[in-house]
Amino acid sequence: MKFRPCIDIHNGKVKQIVGQSLKDSGDFAVDNFVSEKDAAWFAGFYAKDQLYGGHIIMLNPASSPFFEATRAQALQALSVCPGMMQIGGGITAANAAQYLDAGASHVIVTSYVFKDGQIYYENLEKIRRETGKEHLVLDLSCRKRDGEYYIVTDRWQKFTEVKLTPELLDQLSESCSEFLIHAVDVEGSAAGIEAGVAKMLGSWGKIPVTYAGGVSGFEDLEQLKRLGQNRIDVTIGSALDLFGGKMEYRKVLEFLK
């Protein structure tokens, strides 16, 4: 299990938010932490430790008046650590190459592939042809409904009719190199992981998968490692001391070694 760093950008600022609070209307989110440092600083900080495979997430839609400020922060971060970090947020076949050319190792896609609540295979094929499977990460972030996990899109605001299952992972892994999965119901809560998601991902474990959501302490990392059968990587947001939390960054790195 490896540590995957994150840089979440909302309204032009590096933040940690409560995931399910995010609304496009008014560019609203409940903030857990707003950094005084910019995205480029965080990218440089992670680069010093040679941390590959982290992700930069742009949390404003393209229609937002804050989008250009958010995008500028993301591009500055990529320029600091070319080839080291992935980027997501509004990625399509039309703009994916721009971000790869700007220094992203991979692009992360959700809403472009999931349309009207279903998998839009035409778009999946378009972006796979544009980026190559080796540079494509599918974000299968999910929320629980009626006892099952469903993929959510549009910055985690819309439920699809697609369930997160091992069969779905098998199918989609033919078109991408990795999965990123936020357990949205606990994202930003630092109140414990979504054990059902972790167990499913660990039981599958055929290509790299990064889990995000709810990590609050080293006990959660132990549980994630056990449930994930040491097959899934982890990102930590609000609980990390870099973002105002109690988990010391250096101790996390040492623990995961």
Short mmCIF file of C-alpha atoms in Angstrom, two decimals:
data_model
loop_
_atom_site.label_atom_id
_atom_site.label_comp_id
_atom_site.label_asym_id
_atom_site.label_seq_id
_atom_site.Cartn_x
_atom_site.Cartn_y
_atom_site.Cartn_z
CA MET A 1 0.00 0.00 0.00
CA LYS A 2 1.46 3.31 -1.13
CA PHE A 3 0.69 6.89 -0.16
CA ARG A 4 -0.76 8.92 -3.02
CA PRO A 5 -0.69 12.67 -2.32
CA CYS A 6 -3.56 14.96 -3.29
CA ILE A 7 -4.06 18.59 -4.23
CA ASP A 8 -7.74 19.54 -4.29
CA ILE A 9 -8.42 22.98 -5.77
CA HIS A 10 -11.71 24.86 -5.32
CA ASN A 11 -12.42 28.51 -6.08
CA GLY A 12 -8.73 28.98 -6.91
CA LYS A 13 -7.52 27.73 -3.50
CA VAL A 14 -6.01 24.48 -2.26
CA LYS A 15 -8.64 23.07 0.09
CA GLN A 16 -10.02 20.09 1.87
CA ILE A 17 -13.82 20.03 1.76
CA VAL A 18 -16.64 17.84 3.00
CA GLY A 19 -17.20 15.85 -0.19
CA GLN A 20 -20.96 15.53 -0.16
CA SER A 21 -21.37 19.26 0.58
CA LEU A 22 -20.03 20.34 -2.84
CA LYS A 23 -22.54 22.26 -4.97
CA ASP A 24 -22.01 23.86 -8.37
CA SER A 25 -24.68 26.41 -7.49
CA GLY A 26 -22.82 29.35 -5.99
CA ASP A 27 -19.58 27.31 -6.04
CA PHE A 28 -20.43 26.22 -2.51
CA ALA A 29 -18.65 23.71 -0.31
CA VAL A 30 -18.17 23.23 3.41
CA ASP A 31 -14.45 23.82 3.93
CA ASN A 32 -12.43 21.75 6.36
CA PHE A 33 -9.23 23.56 5.50
CA VAL A 34 -8.12 26.36 3.15
CA SER A 35 -4.38 26.60 2.59
CA GLU A 36 -2.42 29.81 2.45
CA LYS A 37 0.03 27.98 0.16
CA ASP A 38 -0.68 27.49 -3.53
CA ALA A 39 -0.88 24.28 -5.53
CA ALA A 40 2.64 24.69 -6.90
CA TRP A 41 4.03 24.69 -3.36
CA PHE A 42 2.33 21.38 -2.58
CA ALA A 43 3.50 19.87 -5.88
CA GLY A 44 7.08 20.85 -5.12
CA PHE A 45 6.78 19.52 -1.58
CA TYR A 46 5.59 16.11 -2.80
CA ALA A 47 8.20 16.05 -5.56
CA LYS A 48 11.02 16.35 -3.01
CA ASP A 49 9.88 13.01 -1.60
CA GLN A 50 9.56 11.47 -5.08
CA LEU A 51 5.89 10.69 -4.55
CA TYR A 52 4.50 9.54 -7.87
CA GLY A 53 0.88 8.90 -8.76
CA GLY A 54 -0.83 11.55 -6.66
CA HIS A 55 -3.74 13.52 -8.03
CA ILE A 56 -4.71 17.12 -8.63
CA ILE A 57 -8.49 17.61 -8.66
CA MET A 58 -10.13 20.75 -10.04
CA LEU A 59 -13.42 21.06 -8.16
CA ASN A 60 -15.04 23.89 -10.11
CA PRO A 61 -17.02 23.24 -13.30
CA ALA A 62 -15.93 24.99 -16.50
CA SER A 63 -19.00 27.25 -16.19
CA SER A 64 -17.83 28.62 -12.85
CA PRO A 65 -16.35 32.14 -12.62
CA PHE A 66 -13.63 30.54 -10.47
CA PHE A 67 -12.70 27.89 -13.02
CA GLU A 68 -9.84 29.78 -14.68
CA ALA A 69 -8.23 30.52 -11.31
CA THR A 70 -8.57 26.88 -10.33
CA ARG A 71 -7.18 25.70 -13.66
CA ALA A 72 -4.24 28.13 -13.40
CA GLN A 73 -3.35 26.68 -10.01
CA ALA A 74 -3.48 23.16 -11.43
CA LEU A 75 -1.28 23.99 -14.42
CA GLN A 76 1.29 25.68 -12.18
CA ALA A 77 1.41 22.56 -10.02
CA LEU A 78 1.95 20.32 -13.06
CA SER A 79 4.79 22.52 -14.24
CA VAL A 80 6.61 21.99 -10.94
CA CYS A 81 6.52 18.19 -11.08
CA PRO A 82 6.14 17.06 -14.70
CA GLY A 83 5.26 13.40 -15.09
CA MET A 84 4.60 12.86 -11.39
CA MET A 85 0.93 13.70 -10.79
CA GLN A 86 -2.43 12.95 -12.34
CA ILE A 87 -5.15 15.53 -12.97
CA GLY A 88 -8.93 15.38 -12.95
CA GLY A 89 -11.91 17.70 -13.18
CA GLY A 90 -13.73 18.43 -16.44
CA ILE A 91 -11.42 16.23 -18.53
CA THR A 92 -12.72 15.30 -22.00
CA ALA A 93 -11.28 13.90 -25.20
CA ALA A 94 -11.04 17.50 -26.45
CA ASN A 95 -8.79 18.78 -23.66
CA ALA A 96 -7.02 15.69 -22.28
CA ALA A 97 -3.92 16.16 -24.43
CA GLN A 98 -3.49 19.72 -23.13
CA TYR A 99 -3.08 18.44 -19.58
CA LEU A 100 -0.75 15.62 -20.59
CA ASP A 101 1.36 18.11 -22.53
CA ALA A 102 1.35 20.37 -19.46
CA GLY A 103 2.99 17.64 -17.37
CA ALA A 104 0.24 15.33 -16.10
CA SER A 105 1.22 11.66 -16.02
CA HIS A 106 -2.45 10.65 -16.40
CA VAL A 107 -5.84 12.27 -16.79
CA ILE A 108 -8.68 11.27 -14.47
CA VAL A 109 -12.17 11.03 -15.93
CA THR A 110 -15.67 10.47 -14.58
CA SER A 111 -18.46 12.65 -15.90
CA TYR A 112 -17.32 12.51 -19.53
CA VAL A 113 -17.70 8.72 -19.50
CA PHE A 114 -20.87 8.49 -17.39
CA LYS A 115 -23.76 10.25 -19.16
CA ASP A 116 -27.44 10.29 -18.21
CA GLY A 117 -26.73 7.83 -15.44
CA GLN A 118 -25.08 5.21 -17.66
CA ILE A 119 -21.68 4.37 -19.11
CA TYR A 120 -21.23 6.25 -22.38
CA TYR A 121 -18.97 3.83 -24.21
CA GLU A 122 -18.49 6.10 -27.21
CA ASN A 123 -16.87 8.73 -25.02
CA LEU A 124 -14.80 6.12 -23.20
CA GLU A 125 -13.38 4.96 -26.50
CA LYS A 126 -12.78 8.53 -27.68
CA ILE A 127 -10.71 9.46 -24.66
CA ARG A 128 -8.88 6.14 -24.60
CA ARG A 129 -7.82 6.74 -28.21
CA GLU A 130 -6.74 10.28 -27.33
CA THR A 131 -4.67 9.47 -24.25
CA GLY A 132 -3.83 5.82 -24.60
CA LYS A 133 -4.92 3.34 -21.97
CA GLU A 134 -1.63 3.89 -20.13
CA HIS A 135 -2.45 7.55 -19.38
CA LEU A 136 -6.11 7.14 -18.44
CA VAL A 137 -7.48 6.81 -14.90
CA LEU A 138 -11.19 6.27 -14.34
CA ASP A 139 -12.65 7.88 -11.23
CA LEU A 140 -15.34 5.55 -9.91
CA SER A 141 -16.17 7.57 -6.82
CA CYS A 142 -19.28 6.22 -5.16
CA ARG A 143 -22.04 6.77 -2.64
CA LYS A 144 -24.24 4.25 -0.89
CA ARG A 145 -27.93 3.92 -1.78
CA ASP A 146 -30.25 1.10 -0.75
CA GLY A 147 -27.32 -0.86 0.61
CA GLU A 148 -25.22 -0.75 -2.58
CA TYR A 149 -22.52 1.56 -3.93
CA TYR A 150 -23.33 3.62 -7.01
CA ILE A 151 -20.97 5.69 -9.16
CA VAL A 152 -21.55 9.43 -8.71
CA THR A 153 -20.62 12.16 -11.20
CA ASP A 154 -20.54 15.94 -11.65
CA ARG A 155 -18.32 16.58 -8.65
CA TRP A 156 -20.09 13.82 -6.69
CA GLN A 157 -23.51 15.48 -6.95
CA LYS A 158 -25.35 13.09 -9.30
CA PHE A 159 -26.07 9.40 -8.79
CA THR A 160 -25.74 7.17 -11.84
CA GLU A 161 -27.53 3.86 -12.24
CA VAL A 162 -24.16 2.08 -12.38
CA LYS A 163 -23.20 0.00 -9.36
CA LEU A 164 -19.59 -0.38 -8.23
CA THR A 165 -18.99 -4.12 -8.52
CA PRO A 166 -16.06 -6.44 -9.29
CA GLU A 167 -17.69 -7.12 -12.66
CA LEU A 168 -17.68 -3.40 -13.47
CA LEU A 169 -14.00 -3.16 -12.49
CA ASP A 170 -13.21 -6.09 -14.78
CA GLN A 171 -15.01 -4.46 -17.67
CA LEU A 172 -13.59 -0.96 -17.33
CA SER A 173 -10.03 -2.09 -16.58
CA GLU A 174 -9.73 -3.00 -20.25
CA SER A 175 -9.78 0.72 -21.10
CA CYS A 176 -7.67 2.34 -18.34
CA SER A 177 -4.51 1.84 -16.33
CA GLU A 178 -5.81 2.75 -12.86
CA PHE A 179 -8.91 3.52 -10.81
CA LEU A 180 -9.37 6.35 -8.32
CA ILE A 181 -12.25 5.80 -5.91
CA HIS A 182 -13.49 8.32 -3.39
CA ALA A 183 -15.93 6.95 -0.82
CA VAL A 184 -17.94 10.17 -0.99
CA ASP A 185 -20.18 9.56 2.02
CA VAL A 186 -17.10 9.79 4.26
CA GLU A 187 -14.94 12.04 2.06
CA GLY A 188 -13.62 14.94 4.10
CA SER A 189 -15.08 13.59 7.33
CA ALA A 190 -11.93 12.05 8.87
CA ALA A 191 -14.39 9.77 10.64
CA GLY A 192 -13.30 6.33 9.42
CA ILE A 193 -13.08 4.55 6.10
CA GLU A 194 -15.90 2.98 4.09
CA ALA A 195 -15.07 -0.63 4.92
CA GLY A 196 -17.36 -2.13 2.27
CA VAL A 197 -15.61 -0.24 -0.51
CA ALA A 198 -12.14 -1.12 0.80
CA LYS A 199 -13.00 -4.81 1.07
CA MET A 200 -14.39 -4.94 -2.47
CA LEU A 201 -11.36 -3.23 -3.94
CA GLY A 202 -8.93 -5.43 -2.05
CA SER A 203 -10.70 -8.58 -3.15
CA TRP A 204 -10.43 -7.45 -6.77
CA GLY A 205 -6.92 -5.95 -7.02
CA LYS A 206 -6.11 -6.51 -10.70
CA ILE A 207 -4.78 -3.03 -11.63
CA PRO A 208 -3.67 -0.14 -9.40
CA VAL A 209 -6.48 1.37 -7.32
CA THR A 210 -6.31 4.41 -5.04
CA TYR A 211 -8.83 4.72 -2.21
CA ALA A 212 -9.81 8.08 -0.69
CA GLY A 213 -12.26 8.94 2.04
CA GLY A 214 -12.56 9.04 5.81
CA VAL A 215 -9.02 8.15 6.93
CA SER A 216 -8.72 9.65 10.41
CA GLY A 217 -5.73 7.90 11.96
CA PHE A 218 -3.24 5.07 11.76
CA GLU A 219 -5.87 2.57 12.90
CA ASP A 220 -7.76 3.35 9.69
CA LEU A 221 -4.61 2.73 7.66
CA GLU A 222 -4.21 -0.64 9.39
CA GLN A 223 -7.82 -1.51 8.59
CA LEU A 224 -7.47 -0.34 5.00
CA LYS A 225 -4.31 -2.39 4.56
CA ARG A 226 -6.03 -5.47 5.97
CA LEU A 227 -9.33 -5.11 4.09
CA GLY A 228 -7.51 -4.09 0.94
CA GLN A 229 -5.16 -7.08 1.22
CA ASN A 230 -2.27 -4.63 0.77
CA ARG A 231 -3.36 -4.20 -2.86
CA ILE A 232 -4.80 -0.69 -2.78
CA ASP A 233 -3.11 2.66 -2.35
CA VAL A 234 -4.41 5.50 -0.20
CA THR A 235 -4.74 9.24 -0.23
CA ILE A 236 -5.29 11.23 2.97
CA GLY A 237 -6.85 14.68 3.03
CA SER A 238 -8.41 16.39 6.03
CA ALA A 239 -6.70 14.15 8.60
CA LEU A 240 -3.20 15.03 7.37
CA ASP A 241 -1.25 17.73 9.20
CA LEU A 242 -0.54 19.45 5.87
CA PHE A 243 -4.27 20.19 5.79
CA GLY A 244 -4.82 20.97 9.45
CA GLY A 245 -5.27 17.39 10.65
CA LYS A 246 -3.55 15.33 13.34
CA MET A 247 -1.74 12.72 11.22
CA GLU A 248 1.89 13.71 10.73
CA TYR A 249 2.90 13.54 7.09
CA ARG A 250 6.35 12.09 7.85
CA LYS A 251 4.91 9.43 10.11
CA VAL A 252 2.41 8.45 7.40
CA LEU A 253 5.23 7.97 4.90
CA GLU A 254 7.22 5.92 7.39
CA PHE A 255 4.18 3.85 8.36
CA LEU A 256 3.41 2.97 4.74
CA LYS A 257 6.98 1.90 4.04
#
